[in-house]
Amino acid sequence: MNELTVVGSGLAGTLLSLVLAQAGHGVRLFERRADMRKVPQGAGRSINLALSARGLFALEEVGLKEAVMQAAIPMHGRMVHDLSGKLSFQPYGQSGEYINSISRAALNQTLIQAAEDTGKIQIVFNQRCTGYDFAKHQVQFVDDENQFNYAFQASGPVFGADGAGSPLRRALVERVRVNYAQDYLEYGYKELTIPPGPDGGFQMEPNALHIWPRSTFMLIALPNPDGSFTCTLFYPFDGPQGFEQLQTPEAVQTFFESQFPDALPLLSDLQTEFFQNPTGALATIHLSPWYSGSELLLLGDAAHAIVPFFGQGMNCAFEDCTVLSQVMNEMGHSAHPQWEPIFQTYHQRRKPDADAIADLALENFIEMRDAVADPGFVLRKQVSLLLEKRFGRQFIPKYSLVSFHRVPYSLAKIHGEFQQQLLEQLCEGLNEAENLNWDLASTLIEHYSQTAPNLGTFLEQEVNAP
Amino acid sequence: MNELTVVGSGLAGTLLSLVLAQAGHGVRLFERRADMRKVPQGAGRSINLALSARGLFALEEVGLKEAVMQAAIPMHGRMVHDLSGKLSFQPYGQSGEYINSISRAALNQTLIQAAEDTGKIQIVFNQRCTGYDFAKHQVQFVDDENQFNYAFQASGPVFGADGAGSPLRRALVERVRVNYAQDYLEYGYKELTIPPGPDGGFQMEPNALHIWPRSTFMLIALPNPDGSFTCTLFYPFDGPQGFEQLQTPEAVQTFFESQFPDALPLLSDLQTEFFQNPTGALATIHLSPWYSGSELLLLGDAAHAIVPFFGQGMNCAFEDCTVLSQVMNEMGHSAHPQWEPIFQTYHQRRKPDADAIADLALENFIEMRDAVADPGFVLRKQVSLLLEKRFGRQFIPKYSLVSFHRVPYSLAKIHGEFQQQLLEQLCEGLNEAENLNWDLASTLIEHYSQTAPNLGTFLEQEVNAP
């Protein structure tokens, strides 16, 4: 039964295993860490995530949407904190459109439990993958519990969902004609906590993603079910305004006092957390192809890690599983599928979208840390939502195409470029969104509809989806 | 004495060892292969090279220019073969300017012998580097002769000149915040031979680099001292015109008959060579930074492998040694140099130039396989040489800046862009180079001199060089 091998029981690997099991395959799922349902995992690294349409669709396909959404906190927009502590709320979409703050650990545990409950997925914990031998089709592991090395002889294909630092990718990258790039951001990140208030409740508005945009850097905060917020400071590593200058409690105190005065009183454990939590690095990974023959396929961060600023890392990894499942269905069900054409088709279809969301995520960093504080940007965002309200599917803002719809990321990106032009024209000389020139808007929307790629088929599919 | 470790006794590593020894250091030089002075090396991969100004300067610095040039064959320009076998000669530069076809093996042997002769460089052959342990500052080796693994405890810095597939780079790339990219060309290459004629002499003009430009692919040939030519076919891997179609002797025969009819009779061992020699792949490597602390520095292909179309791979690697030596001198001689600031300064100075020659090499592929057959290109090339003849240092063509001068590659690239504009303006409507509008030329050259970055200092340095 255990013909398929999946490496990594993180979010992508476990959902993939569920999808493969649903297609009738037995799966052996290897995980580096201990069983997270029994052993608590270290904090300090992205403990919450923003779940949106693509991730929700994939979860629904394996029957887990409802269970996951029970612990989700809707975030309807951005709550922008200026230097004086003044708040302004910028909705993400129309009323009823929101993204969801969820706990990575809780979601992963739900997935692992569901995987085990299928009876088709055998999870082996404490098995650290260290490499792959193409000639022998063996995955190399260290059993960290019992302290020995071994090579696992795979029969069917090996699926690598072993994350941004993927050991399986390292093996693939050594092959000839495999293109690869890793690009680090000049920014590091540090996780901090705003605990619940004395009454156990939230100390800020819970149904928003909080941003303190400071042009070249930012602090953000996402709500957790226990009344706390997980905050993340994104700040350059080097230079006069960089982590290298924040070496003493005094420097940290002064920095937060001057930049985030309203957050400082809420960050009650700031000094301890700042010096105990690691300063994380962020990279974008490009790889091509993602597979080798019928033997190995990488998915999720292992294939295309992105920066977190569009909240799409997990959603994209989940959508990888959706697309792979679609391709498998299109090629016909079988107990012994032709994996190489499946991997080839999957790669061909999915790669442009993974490239697009990588770019969009980088662009969104500038939007979050800088643009949200710019009145021109705020006006264009307001106008774009008004246009959608009036023109419906003829104008769905880029953010919404990415977060509330499932049209291919590559098309969302192209539409974003058309929209940017349209909005700049429409907002020139405009002081308030309400004073919009609707005649001009109609003309521009007409032109946009005729020139931008058609999204109709994709939007239809969403409506007809289960 | 053996405080410095160099990995790789190829061209870059051995010259580097000589430079380090010249600066007073003892060097232990590890080499994967057997001693090439005793054991002949496998053919089929770039057995000749084009040595030009930068490489010659570096060789002169270690006193080897004369010895190396004794076996060199000057190539004064390109000999272009059209489909009918008609030849046209395109000089590279002014009379007396040429590049040199040399044998990789002979040059490497000369360098190795010179290294040993210093008495300061201990070369250890048959030691295959497999990795590097940053925590322990140990280089991992397999001794292929005696078949055992060991870790070499380095005391001073480790210099990695271990080539395009560098195992040391693999270790560096695993570090956080190291940016890396490997981009394969969609083209493969195959080496073939035109042997000497029955009389032992050359069967084609020896003092030229022969090109059969076929727009999307090409064949080239470089002369060897024994009267033979080493030919290289650059051809797509995939597609209807690609290596994947050349699977049978008949297909190869038909292909050469239709595309290289004048070369075919000279390629007397075509069928054997075509199916015995490997189809090589070509990649561009970008890495940043090239060093880690004071422990590790990569040079040459290990740091920045490029495609071969500008004939600058070796010249660039040799110039790496020149620049490193300059930086070491600027920072003051010492038995125990401060390596980290040296590596940092070297990287900062050299990186933009390595990036520039990588781009120029890719651009030159299009020039070689396509543009040399275009009358417009030929006219602009002729005009550019006329301009240099008249205006001297005010206009040195891009090719010459790269091949006959030693101005930084990054400036050569920028000047190339200015020159392209100037030449397009000057050649518009021009039918023959002799009919050049010299008044317009003067005006444009004046403008170019005032707007392009000044090369004066660099050109002065060349004149004053030893």
XYZ file of C-alpha atoms in Angstrom, chain B residues 1 16 51 54 67 117 125 137 145 152 158 212 272 276-277 295 335 345 347 365 376 397:
22
model
C 54.489 27.811 6.681
C 46.156 32.309 -7.103
C 44.036 34.325 -23.740
C 43.700 40.578 -18.594
C 56.691 31.062 -21.430
C 59.244 25.616 -8.309
C 46.874 15.604 -5.824
C 36.811 25.386 9.840
C 44.045 7.244 -4.423
C 41.523 18.979 6.838
C 40.514 28.644 2.649
C 29.783 29.160 -38.831
C 32.881 8.793 -33.615
C 31.579 9.578 -27.853
C 32.044 13.111 -26.571
C 37.478 31.830 6.633
C 52.582 37.923 7.724
C 36.950 45.043 -0.126
C 34.199 41.425 -3.137
C 26.522 34.486 -27.940
C 24.554 46.118 -40.442
C 35.257 49.661 -29.111
